[in-house]
Coordinates of C-alpha atoms in Angstrom, one line a residue:
Chain A
M1 CA 0.1 0.1 -0.1
S2 CA 1.5 3.2 -0.7
V3 CA -0.8 6.4 0.8
L4 CA -0.7 9.8 -1.0
A5 CA -1.9 12.8 1.4
I6 CA -3.1 15.9 -0.2
T7 CA -2.8 18.9 2.2
G8 CA -2.7 22.6 2.7
G9 CA -1.3 24.0 5.8
V10 CA -2.2 24.4 9.3
G11 CA -5.6 21.8 9.2
G12 CA -3.8 19.4 6.9
A13 CA -0.5 19.4 8.6
K14 CA -2.0 17.8 11.7
L15 CA -3.6 14.7 10.0
A16 CA 0.1 14.6 8.1
V17 CA 2.1 14.3 11.1
G18 CA -0.2 11.2 12.2
L19 CA 0.1 9.9 9.3
A20 CA 3.6 10.3 9.2
H21 CA 3.8 8.6 12.5
L22 CA 2.4 5.6 11.3
L23 CA 3.4 4.8 7.6
N24 CA 7.3 5.4 6.8
P25 CA 8.6 7.2 3.8
E26 CA 8.0 4.5 1.3
Q27 CA 4.3 4.0 2.1
L28 CA 3.4 7.7 2.4
V29 CA 4.2 10.6 0.3
F30 CA 2.7 14.2 0.5
L31 CA 1.1 16.3 -2.2
V32 CA 1.0 19.8 -0.9
N33 CA -0.8 23.2 -2.0
T34 CA 1.4 25.7 -3.9
G35 CA -1.5 28.0 -4.7
D36 CA -0.4 30.3 -1.4
D37 CA 3.3 30.8 -2.7
F38 CA 4.0 34.2 -3.2
C39 CA 6.9 36.8 -3.7
H40 CA 7.6 38.9 -1.1
L41 CA 10.5 41.3 -0.6
G42 CA 12.0 39.3 -3.4
L43 CA 11.7 35.9 -1.5
H44 CA 9.9 33.0 -2.6
I45 CA 7.4 32.1 0.3
S46 CA 5.7 28.6 0.2
P47 CA 3.5 28.9 3.2
D48 CA 1.9 25.0 3.2
L49 CA 5.3 23.6 2.3
D50 CA 6.7 25.4 5.2
T51 CA 3.9 24.7 7.6
L52 CA 4.1 20.8 6.7
T53 CA 8.0 21.0 6.7
Y54 CA 8.1 22.5 10.3
S55 CA 5.1 20.2 11.6
L56 CA 6.8 16.7 10.2
A57 CA 10.5 18.4 11.8
G58 CA 8.9 18.8 14.8
H59 CA 9.8 22.6 14.5
A60 CA 6.2 23.8 14.0
C61 CA 5.1 26.7 16.5
P62 CA 2.4 24.7 18.7
T63 CA 0.1 27.6 19.4
K64 CA 0.1 29.3 16.0
G65 CA 0.1 26.7 13.9
W66 CA 2.0 28.3 11.2
G67 CA 5.7 29.4 11.6
R68 CA 8.6 28.0 13.8
R69 CA 8.6 27.3 17.5
D70 CA 11.1 29.3 19.7
E71 CA 11.2 32.0 16.8
T72 CA 12.5 35.6 17.4
W73 CA 11.6 38.8 15.7
S74 CA 14.3 41.1 15.1
F75 CA 13.8 41.3 11.5
L76 CA 10.6 42.1 11.5
K77 CA 10.6 44.8 13.7
T78 CA 13.7 46.3 12.0
I79 CA 12.0 46.0 8.3
Q80 CA 9.2 48.1 10.4
D81 CA 11.6 50.8 11.6
L82 CA 13.1 51.1 7.9
G83 CA 9.5 51.5 6.4
G84 CA 9.3 48.2 4.8
P85 CA 6.2 45.8 4.6
A86 CA 5.8 44.2 7.9
W87 CA 2.2 42.9 7.2
F88 CA 3.6 39.4 6.7
Q89 CA 5.1 38.1 9.8
L90 CA 8.5 36.7 8.9
G91 CA 10.3 35.4 11.7
D92 CA 14.3 35.4 12.0
K93 CA 14.6 31.4 11.7
D94 CA 11.9 31.4 9.1
L95 CA 13.2 33.9 6.9
A96 CA 16.5 31.6 6.6
L97 CA 14.5 29.0 4.8
H98 CA 12.8 31.6 2.5
I99 CA 16.2 33.0 1.5
Y100 CA 17.8 29.6 1.1
R101 CA 14.9 28.4 -1.1
T102 CA 15.2 31.6 -3.2
Q103 CA 19.0 31.1 -3.6
L104 CA 17.9 27.5 -4.5
L105 CA 15.4 28.7 -7.2
N106 CA 17.4 31.7 -8.6
E107 CA 20.4 29.4 -9.2
G108 CA 17.8 27.2 -11.4
G109 CA 16.5 24.8 -9.1
S110 CA 13.0 23.5 -9.1
L111 CA 10.9 24.1 -6.1
T112 CA 10.9 20.0 -5.9
A113 CA 14.3 20.2 -5.5
A114 CA 14.6 23.1 -3.2
T115 CA 11.8 21.4 -1.2
K116 CA 13.8 18.0 -1.0
A117 CA 17.4 20.0 0.0
I118 CA 15.3 21.8 3.0
T119 CA 13.3 19.0 4.3
K120 CA 16.5 16.6 4.0
A121 CA 18.2 19.2 6.1
L122 CA 15.7 19.7 8.6
G123 CA 15.7 15.7 9.3
V124 CA 12.0 15.1 7.6
K125 CA 12.4 11.8 6.0
H126 CA 8.9 11.6 3.9
S127 CA 8.8 13.3 0.7
L128 CA 6.9 16.6 0.4
L129 CA 6.0 17.7 -3.1
P130 CA 4.8 20.6 -4.6
C131 CA 1.7 20.1 -6.2
S132 CA 3.5 21.4 -9.4
D133 CA 6.7 23.0 -10.4
D134 CA 4.8 25.4 -12.5
R135 CA 3.4 28.4 -11.1
I136 CA 0.0 28.1 -9.4
A137 CA -1.5 31.6 -7.8
T138 CA -4.7 31.0 -5.8
V139 CA -6.6 34.6 -6.4
V140 CA -9.7 35.6 -4.6
D141 CA -12.2 37.7 -6.4
S142 CA -13.7 40.1 -3.5
D143 CA -15.9 42.7 -3.1
V144 CA -12.8 44.9 -2.8
G145 CA -11.7 43.4 -6.3
Q146 CA -8.8 40.4 -7.3
L147 CA -6.8 39.6 -4.2
S148 CA -3.9 37.5 -4.4
F149 CA -4.2 34.8 -1.7
Q150 CA -1.9 36.3 0.8
H151 CA -3.3 39.9 0.4
Y152 CA -6.6 38.2 0.9
F153 CA -5.7 35.9 4.1
V154 CA -3.1 37.9 5.7
K155 CA -3.0 41.4 4.6
H156 CA -6.9 41.7 4.7
Q157 CA -7.4 38.9 7.3
C158 CA -10.1 37.4 5.1
R159 CA -12.6 40.3 5.7
P160 CA -13.6 41.1 2.2
R161 CA -16.8 39.1 0.8
V162 CA -15.4 36.2 -1.5
N163 CA -17.4 36.2 -4.9
G164 CA -15.0 33.6 -6.5
I165 CA -11.7 31.7 -6.4
K166 CA -9.5 30.9 -9.4
Y167 CA -6.0 29.3 -9.8
D168 CA -4.2 31.1 -12.4
G169 CA -1.8 29.0 -14.0
A170 CA -3.5 25.6 -12.8
D171 CA -4.9 24.7 -16.3
R172 CA -1.1 24.9 -17.8
A173 CA 0.6 23.2 -14.7
R174 CA 2.1 19.8 -14.9
L175 CA 1.6 17.6 -12.1
N176 CA 4.7 17.2 -10.2
S177 CA 6.8 15.0 -12.2
I178 CA 8.6 12.8 -9.0
L179 CA 5.0 11.5 -8.3
D180 CA 4.5 8.1 -9.4
L181 CA 0.6 7.7 -9.7
A182 CA 1.3 3.8 -10.2
T183 CA 2.2 3.6 -7.1
I184 CA -0.7 5.2 -5.4
S185 CA -3.3 2.6 -3.5
I186 CA -4.8 5.1 -1.2
V187 CA -5.6 9.0 -1.5
V188 CA -6.2 10.8 1.6
I189 CA -7.6 14.6 1.5
C190 CA -6.4 16.2 5.0
P191 CA -8.7 18.4 6.5
S192 CA -7.7 21.7 4.8
N193 CA -9.6 24.3 3.5
P194 CA -11.6 22.9 -0.1
Y195 CA -11.5 26.1 -1.9
L196 CA -8.2 27.7 -0.7
S197 CA -6.2 24.5 -0.2
V198 CA -7.3 21.3 -1.8
D199 CA -8.7 22.9 -5.2
P200 CA -5.4 24.5 -6.5
I201 CA -3.7 20.8 -6.4
L202 CA -7.0 19.3 -7.9
A203 CA -6.9 22.1 -10.4
V204 CA -4.0 20.2 -12.1
S205 CA -6.0 18.3 -14.6
E206 CA -3.4 15.4 -14.8
F207 CA -3.9 14.7 -11.2
R208 CA -7.8 15.6 -11.0
N209 CA -8.3 12.8 -14.0
F210 CA -6.0 10.3 -11.8
L211 CA -8.4 10.6 -8.9
R212 CA -11.5 9.8 -11.0
N213 CA -9.9 6.4 -11.4
P214 CA -12.3 3.9 -9.6
H215 CA -9.5 1.6 -8.5
V216 CA -7.7 4.1 -6.0
P217 CA -10.0 5.1 -3.0
V218 CA -10.2 8.4 -2.3
L219 CA -11.1 9.6 1.3
A220 CA -11.4 12.8 2.8
V221 CA -11.4 13.8 6.7
S222 CA -14.2 16.6 6.9
P223 CA -12.6 20.3 7.8
I224 CA -16.2 20.8 9.0
V225 CA -17.2 19.7 12.7
Q226 CA -20.8 20.6 13.9
G227 CA -21.8 23.4 11.3
R228 CA -18.5 25.1 11.0
A229 CA -14.9 24.8 10.6
L230 CA -12.5 24.5 13.4
K231 CA -10.4 27.6 12.2
G232 CA -9.7 29.7 9.3
P233 CA -12.2 31.1 7.0
T234 CA -13.7 27.8 5.7
T235 CA -16.9 28.6 7.2
K236 CA -17.0 32.4 6.0
I237 CA -15.9 31.3 2.3
M238 CA -18.7 28.6 2.4
T239 CA -21.3 30.8 3.4
E240 CA -20.2 33.5 0.5
L241 CA -20.0 31.3 -2.0
G242 CA -23.8 30.2 -1.4
H243 CA -23.2 27.3 0.5
T244 CA -24.8 25.4 3.4
V245 CA -21.4 25.0 5.9
N246 CA -22.1 21.1 6.7
N247 CA -20.6 17.6 5.3
K248 CA -23.1 17.5 2.4
T249 CA -21.7 20.8 0.8
I250 CA -18.2 18.7 1.4
V251 CA -19.4 15.5 -0.4
R252 CA -20.6 17.7 -3.3
H253 CA -17.4 19.7 -3.6
Y254 CA -15.5 16.4 -4.0
A255 CA -18.5 14.4 -5.8
D256 CA -16.4 13.5 -8.8
I257 CA -13.5 12.0 -6.9
L258 CA -14.8 11.0 -3.5
T259 CA -15.1 7.4 -2.2
G260 CA -15.3 8.0 1.5
L261 CA -15.8 10.5 3.8
I262 CA -14.7 10.7 7.6
V263 CA -17.0 12.9 9.5
D264 CA -16.7 14.2 13.2
E265 CA -18.4 12.0 15.7
G266 CA -20.7 15.0 16.7
D267 CA -22.0 14.7 12.5
A268 CA -22.7 11.2 12.9
K269 CA -26.2 11.9 12.0
D270 CA -24.7 13.0 8.6
C271 CA -23.6 9.3 7.6
E272 CA -26.7 8.2 6.3
T273 CA -27.3 10.9 4.2
I274 CA -24.0 10.8 2.8
K275 CA -24.2 7.2 2.0
D276 CA -27.5 7.7 0.3
L277 CA -25.3 10.2 -2.3
G278 CA -23.2 7.1 -2.8
I279 CA -20.3 7.9 -0.7
E280 CA -19.3 5.9 2.1
C281 CA -18.8 7.6 5.4
I282 CA -17.9 6.9 8.9
A283 CA -17.8 9.3 11.9
R284 CA -14.8 9.6 14.3
N285 CA -13.3 12.3 16.6
T286 CA -11.7 14.5 13.9
V287 CA -10.6 17.3 16.5
M288 CA -7.0 16.9 16.7
R289 CA -5.6 18.8 19.7
T290 CA -2.8 16.3 20.6
I291 CA -0.5 14.3 19.0
D292 CA -2.3 11.3 20.1
D293 CA -5.8 12.4 18.5
R294 CA -3.5 13.0 15.2
V295 CA -2.2 9.4 15.1
R296 CA -5.6 7.8 16.2
L297 CA -7.5 9.8 13.4
A298 CA -4.5 9.0 11.0
R299 CA -5.0 5.3 11.8
E300 CA -8.5 5.2 11.6
T301 CA -8.5 7.1 8.1
L302 CA -5.9 4.2 7.0
E303 CA -8.1 1.5 8.2
F304 CA -11.2 3.2 6.6
G305 CA -8.8 3.4 3.5
K306 CA -8.2 -0.5 3.5
A307 CA -11.6 -1.1 4.0
L308 CA -12.6 0.8 0.8
S309 CA -9.7 -0.9 -0.9
R310 CA -11.3 -4.4 -0.7
Chain B
M1 CA 32.7 76.1 3.8
S2 CA 31.5 72.6 2.6
V3 CA 33.2 69.6 3.7
L4 CA 33.2 66.2 1.5
A5 CA 34.4 63.3 3.6
I6 CA 35.7 60.3 1.7
T7 CA 35.2 57.2 3.5
G8 CA 35.4 53.4 3.5
G9 CA 34.0 51.4 6.6
V10 CA 35.1 50.8 10.3
G11 CA 38.2 53.1 10.5
G12 CA 36.8 56.0 8.2
A13 CA 33.5 55.8 10.4
K14 CA 35.0 56.9 13.5
L15 CA 36.2 60.0 11.9
A16 CA 33.0 60.2 10.1
V17 CA 31.0 60.4 13.5
G18 CA 33.0 63.2 14.8
L19 CA 32.6 65.2 11.8
A20 CA 28.8 64.7 11.7
H21 CA 29.2 65.9 15.6
L22 CA 30.4 69.1 14.5
L23 CA 29.0 69.9 11.0
N24 CA 25.3 70.2 10.2
P25 CA 24.0 68.6 7.0
E26 CA 24.3 71.4 4.9
Q27 CA 28.1 71.7 5.6
L28 CA 29.3 68.0 5.6
V29 CA 28.6 65.2 2.8
F30 CA 30.3 61.8 2.7
L31 CA 31.3 59.9 -0.4
V32 CA 31.3 56.3 0.7
N33 CA 33.3 53.3 -0.9
T34 CA 31.1 50.7 -2.6
G35 CA 33.8 48.6 -3.9
D36 CA 33.0 46.1 -1.3
D37 CA 29.5 45.7 -2.1
F38 CA 28.6 42.3 -3.5
C39 CA 25.5 39.9 -3.9
H40 CA 25.1 37.2 -1.1
L41 CA 22.1 35.2 -0.9
G42 CA 20.6 37.3 -3.6
L43 CA 20.8 40.3 -1.4
H44 CA 22.6 43.5 -2.4
I45 CA 25.2 44.2 0.4
S46 CA 27.0 47.6 0.9
P47 CA 29.0 47.0 3.9
D48 CA 30.9 50.3 3.8
L49 CA 27.9 52.4 3.4
D50 CA 26.0 49.9 6.4
T51 CA 28.8 50.6 8.8
L52 CA 28.7 54.6 8.1
T53 CA 24.8 54.3 8.6
Y54 CA 24.9 52.5 11.6
S55 CA 27.6 54.7 13.1
L56 CA 25.7 57.8 12.2
A57 CA 22.9 56.4 13.5
G58 CA 24.0 55.4 16.8
H59 CA 23.0 51.6 16.1
A60 CA 26.8 50.4 15.3
C61 CA 28.2 47.5 17.5
P62 CA 30.5 49.1 19.5
T63 CA 32.7 46.3 20.1
K64 CA 33.1 45.1 16.4
G65 CA 32.8 48.3 14.6
W66 CA 30.6 46.8 11.7
G67 CA 27.3 45.3 12.2
R68 CA 24.4 46.4 14.9
R69 CA 24.4 46.9 18.5
D70 CA 22.0 44.3 20.4
E71 CA 21.8 42.0 17.7
T72 CA 20.3 38.8 17.3
W73 CA 21.8 35.9 15.4
S74 CA 18.7 33.2 14.6
F75 CA 19.1 33.4 10.9
L76 CA 22.8 32.6 10.7
K77 CA 22.3 29.8 12.9
T78 CA 19.4 28.5 11.0
I79 CA 20.7 28.9 7.4
Q80 CA 23.6 27.2 8.5
D81 CA 21.3 24.3 9.8
L82 CA 20.0 24.3 6.2
G83 CA 23.3 23.8 4.7
G84 CA 23.1 27.3 3.3
P85 CA 26.4 29.8 3.2
A86 CA 27.2 31.0 6.9
W87 CA 30.6 32.7 6.3
F88 CA 29.2 35.9 6.0
Q89 CA 28.0 37.2 9.3
L90 CA 24.4 38.5 9.2
G91 CA 22.5 39.2 12.0
D92 CA 18.9 39.4 12.1
K93 CA 18.3 43.4 12.3
D94 CA 21.2 43.7 9.6
L95 CA 19.6 41.4 7.3
A96 CA 16.3 43.9 7.1
L97 CA 18.5 46.4 5.7
H98 CA 19.9 44.3 2.9
I99 CA 16.6 42.8 2.4
Y100 CA 15.0 46.0 2.1
R101 CA 17.6 47.5 0.2
T102 CA 17.5 44.8 -2.3
Q103 CA 13.9 45.5 -2.8
L104 CA 14.0 49.2 -3.4
L105 CA 17.2 48.0 -6.1
N106 CA 14.7 45.7 -7.7
E107 CA 12.1 48.0 -8.2
G108 CA 14.5 50.5 -9.9
G109 CA 15.8 52.6 -7.3
S110 CA 19.2 53.6 -7.5
L111 CA 21.7 53.0 -4.8
T112 CA 21.6 56.5 -4.1
A113 CA 17.9 56.7 -3.7
A114 CA 17.9 53.4 -1.7
T115 CA 20.4 54.8 0.9
K116 CA 18.7 58.0 1.1
A117 CA 15.3 56.1 2.1
I118 CA 17.4 53.8 4.8
T119 CA 19.3 56.6 6.3
K120 CA 16.6 58.9 6.6
A121 CA 14.2 56.0 8.3
L122 CA 16.9 55.7 10.7
G123 CA 17.3 59.2 11.3
V124 CA 20.8 60.0 9.9
K125 CA 20.6 63.5 8.9
H126 CA 23.7 63.8 6.9
S127 CA 23.9 62.8 3.2
L128 CA 25.6 59.5 2.4
L129 CA 26.6 59.0 -1.0
P130 CA 27.7 55.6 -2.7
C131 CA 30.7 56.9 -4.9
S132 CA 28.8 55.6 -7.7
D133 CA 25.5 54.1 -8.7
D134 CA 27.4 52.1 -11.4
R135 CA 28.9 48.9 -10.5
I136 CA 32.4 49.1 -8.9
A137 CA 33.8 45.8 -7.7
T138 CA 37.1 45.6 -6.0
V139 CA 39.3 42.3 -6.9
V140 CA 42.1 40.7 -5.0
D141 CA 44.7 39.3 -7.2
S142 CA 46.2 36.7 -4.4
D143 CA 48.3 33.8 -4.5
V144 CA 45.0 31.7 -4.4
G145 CA 43.6 33.5 -7.6
Q146 CA 41.5 36.5 -8.1
L147 CA 38.7 36.9 -5.3
S148 CA 36.1 39.2 -4.9
F149 CA 36.4 41.6 -2.2
Q150 CA 34.1 39.7 0.8
H151 CA 35.6 36.7 -0.4
Y152 CA 39.2 37.7 0.3
F153 CA 38.2 39.9 3.6
V154 CA 35.6 37.7 5.1
K155 CA 35.7 33.9 3.9
H156 CA 39.5 33.9 3.9
Q157 CA 40.1 36.0 6.3
C158 CA 43.1 38.1 4.4
R159 CA 45.1 35.2 4.4
P160 CA 46.1 35.0 0.6
R161 CA 48.9 36.9 -0.1
V162 CA 48.1 40.1 -2.1
N163 CA 49.7 40.8 -5.5
G164 CA 47.4 43.2 -6.7
I165 CA 44.3 45.1 -6.4
K166 CA 41.9 46.5 -9.4
Y167 CA 38.1 47.9 -9.5
D168 CA 36.2 46.3 -11.8
G169 CA 33.9 48.9 -13.5
A170 CA 35.5 51.9 -12.2
D171 CA 36.7 53.0 -15.5
R172 CA 33.1 53.3 -16.7
A173 CA 31.7 54.4 -13.5
R174 CA 30.1 57.6 -13.3
L175 CA 30.4 59.6 -10.1
N176 CA 27.6 60.0 -8.1
S177 CA 25.2 62.4 -9.8
I178 CA 23.8 64.0 -6.7
L179 CA 27.5 65.2 -5.5
D180 CA 27.7 69.0 -6.4
L181 CA 31.6 69.4 -6.9
A182 CA 31.1 73.1 -7.4
T183 CA 30.2 73.6 -3.4
I184 CA 33.3 71.5 -2.3
S185 CA 36.0 73.7 -0.4
I186 CA 37.5 70.9 1.8
V187 CA 38.3 67.2 0.7
V188 CA 38.9 64.9 4.0
I189 CA 40.2 61.4 3.2
C190 CA 39.2 59.6 6.5
P191 CA 41.4 56.8 7.7
S192 CA 40.5 53.7 6.1
N193 CA 42.7 51.3 4.2
P194 CA 44.0 53.2 1.0
Y195 CA 44.3 50.1 -1.2
L196 CA 40.6 48.4 -0.2
S197 CA 38.6 51.5 0.9
V198 CA 39.8 54.9 -0.6
D199 CA 40.7 53.9 -3.9
P200 CA 37.9 52.3 -5.4
I201 CA 36.6 56.1 -5.0
L202 CA 39.6 57.7 -6.6
A203 CA 39.5 55.4 -9.4
V204 CA 36.2 57.3 -10.8
S205 CA 38.2 59.5 -13.3
E206 CA 36.0 62.5 -12.8
F207 CA 36.5 62.4 -8.9
R208 CA 40.2 62.1 -9.5
N209 CA 40.3 65.0 -11.9
F210 CA 38.7 67.1 -9.5
L211 CA 40.7 66.2 -6.5
R212 CA 43.8 67.6 -8.6
N213 CA 42.4 70.8 -8.5
P214 CA 44.5 73.1 -6.8
H215 CA 41.9 75.4 -5.2
V216 CA 40.2 72.6 -3.2
P217 CA 42.3 71.3 -0.2
V218 CA 42.8 67.3 0.1
L219 CA 43.7 66.6 3.4
A220 CA 44.0 63.0 5.0
V221 CA 44.4 61.7 8.5
S222 CA 47.0 58.8 8.2
P223 CA 45.4 55.1 8.5
I224 CA 49.1 54.6 9.7
V225 CA 50.1 54.6 13.7
Q226 CA 53.8 54.1 14.3
G227 CA 54.6 51.8 11.8
R228 CA 51.6 49.9 11.8
A229 CA 47.6 50.1 10.9
L230 CA 45.5 50.2 14.0
K231 CA 43.3 47.4 12.6
G232 CA 42.2 45.4 9.3
P233 CA 44.8 44.2 6.7
T234 CA 46.7 47.3 5.9
T235 CA 49.8 46.5 7.2
K236 CA 49.8 43.2 5.7
I237 CA 48.6 44.6 2.3
M238 CA 51.5 47.3 2.1
T239 CA 53.9 45.0 3.1
E240 CA 52.8 42.4 0.2
L241 CA 52.5 44.9 -2.4
G242 CA 56.3 45.9 -1.7
H243 CA 55.8 49.0 0.4
T244 CA 57.1 50.1 3.7
V245 CA 54.4 50.6 6.3
N246 CA 54.9 54.4 7.0
N247 CA 53.4 57.8 6.3
K248 CA 55.7 58.5 3.7
T249 CA 54.3 55.7 1.7
I250 CA 51.0 57.3 2.4
V251 CA 52.1 60.4 1.1
R252 CA 53.4 58.6 -2.1
H253 CA 50.1 56.9 -2.8
Y254 CA 48.2 60.1 -2.6
A255 CA 50.7 62.3 -4.2
D256 CA 49.0 63.6 -7.0
I257 CA 46.1 64.8 -5.0
L258 CA 47.2 65.4 -1.4
T259 CA 47.6 68.9 0.4
G260 CA 48.1 68.0 3.9
L261 CA 48.5 64.7 6.0
I262 CA 47.5 64.3 9.5
V263 CA 49.9 61.8 11.1
D264 CA 49.8 60.3 15.1
E265 CA 51.3 62.2 17.1
G266 CA 54.0 59.3 17.8
D267 CA 54.9 59.6 14.3
A268 CA 55.6 63.5 14.7
K269 CA 59.2 62.7 13.8
D270 CA 57.5 62.2 10.0
C271 CA 56.4 66.0 9.8
E272 CA 59.5 67.4 8.3
T273 CA 60.2 64.4 5.7
I274 CA 56.6 64.9 4.6
K275 CA 56.7 68.9 4.3
D276 CA 60.1 68.2 2.2
L277 CA 57.8 66.1 -0.3
G278 CA 55.6 69.3 -0.8
I279 CA 52.8 68.0 1.6
E280 CA 51.8 70.0 4.9
C281 CA 51.7 67.9 7.7
I282 CA 50.7 68.3 11.7
A283 CA 50.7 65.3 14.3
R284 CA 48.1 64.8 16.4
N285 CA 46.7 61.9 18.3
T286 CA 44.8 59.8 15.7
V287 CA 43.7 56.6 17.8
M288 CA 40.1 57.6 18.2
R289 CA 38.9 54.9 21.2
T290 CA 36.2 57.4 22.6
I291 CA 33.4 59.5 21.1
D292 CA 35.4 62.5 22.3
D293 CA 38.5 61.3 20.5
R294 CA 36.2 61.5 17.5
V295 CA 35.3 65.1 17.7
R296 CA 38.3 65.9 18.9
L297 CA 40.3 64.6 16.0
A298 CA 37.5 65.9 13.6
R299 CA 37.7 69.6 15.0
E300 CA 41.8 69.3 14.6
T301 CA 41.1 68.1 10.8
L302 CA 38.8 71.1 10.1
E303 CA 41.1 73.5 11.5
F304 CA 44.0 72.0 9.5
G305 CA 41.7 72.2 6.8
K306 CA 40.7 75.8 7.1
A307 CA 44.5 76.6 7.5
L308 CA 45.2 74.9 4.1
S309 CA 42.3 76.9 2.6
R310 CA 43.9 80.0 3.2

């Protein structure tokens, strides 16, 4: 069995850590959203790859979910004093990663190669693959105009009303060439924001076509718990896009690719409705507060996947 | 009277601080070496401009002479952990300046404009002018081959034997266009390394020609004290280039432009010999340990300049 886990940043990284705890690097590969990537102060920043890297390396800040633990902030304070942009929080240690990656890219390396060098140096054993080495940029069409993802998410703190979301470049982007689709036996969609974190990956047509393959079960852990997302703008965006915030919306969103959905135990009542839509469904505790929660949910997810593979 | 002070980094910055204490921004302009500038980790670094900026802003590290006081080093430690280059000491606060300047340059601004924005933000009132907005690169021809300045100075810690020094680009470089030569009544060459810090500026032909103007006195504070330079590789380089380490060598080096030289009081005996060469000479305490030393020597330098202007 080889598991491919699709993930964005904070939410997805929790399940990713659990999966990495159970499966060795030959059994598990991560395909990571790059739609949030952007250039800031001349640096190539890949927020989701970094959150995954720090989470798997044990360097993630446990309170914020993003960035590094034991971070220092001299740079940010100083660039503010200089009159430079300080809206994007760049810690001194985090900055080293961005500068190093930018140098590797400027020397002609791919984002995949740069990610490999960085994760290796930080002791991450599993492969983190950017969904594509081509540029994919998530753009939010909002009531204040088109906003690049980080401008919407960080600078405007998700306040503008979302009318739509597009993934610039995704139609031409090639799937990460390192990923060997023939070896994948189960696909897990981690509980990341469907619109902002998962859809940029699914927008790569070669990958979306692969997921429609009926021989490889695709299961998702729902990011919705009792009518709302635990964190981030998922709830707000779903509402603004005209959807009801529930598991049925998640199932409809992934309708053409999904085999099974894991909902929170508090939403166990949804399982019957979802099964009626032709999607397998189980209810588990999906709120991952501790490392034990992450490993437990990862185990339950893999068991569900094995059952669906039969 | 308008004073133009030519300076490199650490040594020259000491006298620069003294001069800035005595003269207001309308009376004093600094013309700064850019031959040490280089690109590192994708960042445009201007070591001498930065040392001047930090010194005049009161942010300079008092023990090292370069870099910022109360600096933190999270970035450098982390980039080393990542396998990136850590030979050039970049503090977290210092890094903010390099990133901000690089962004301003990448947006199409000149080094002069970037320096102005940075010095203004840090409260520096005097103009720091890069000697040129065109690239000048000091290259050391050594027994291990041609080395860019920072590779010689920092990476190899001045260990290679110097056969010669050249200033790539200086023959085509235009003098800083902000500098109004018509307003200059005295030129002061601060006690920086003649070969590494002052010569790249003098290599700009328009400026060298101006200094040959007999109506504007050019005085230098000798970087030599009792047969050696106080710090840095001046002594070693002078010897390797076949020169005796004394004030006579300094006079010969600046022969075509110099009006007067200030030697250390311990070298008072040199004054007569230097006067015999047609150069005015006075002996003062040139060792600047305290701010009072810097202001005193600056005052003595300006008095000497006024006397020579008559």
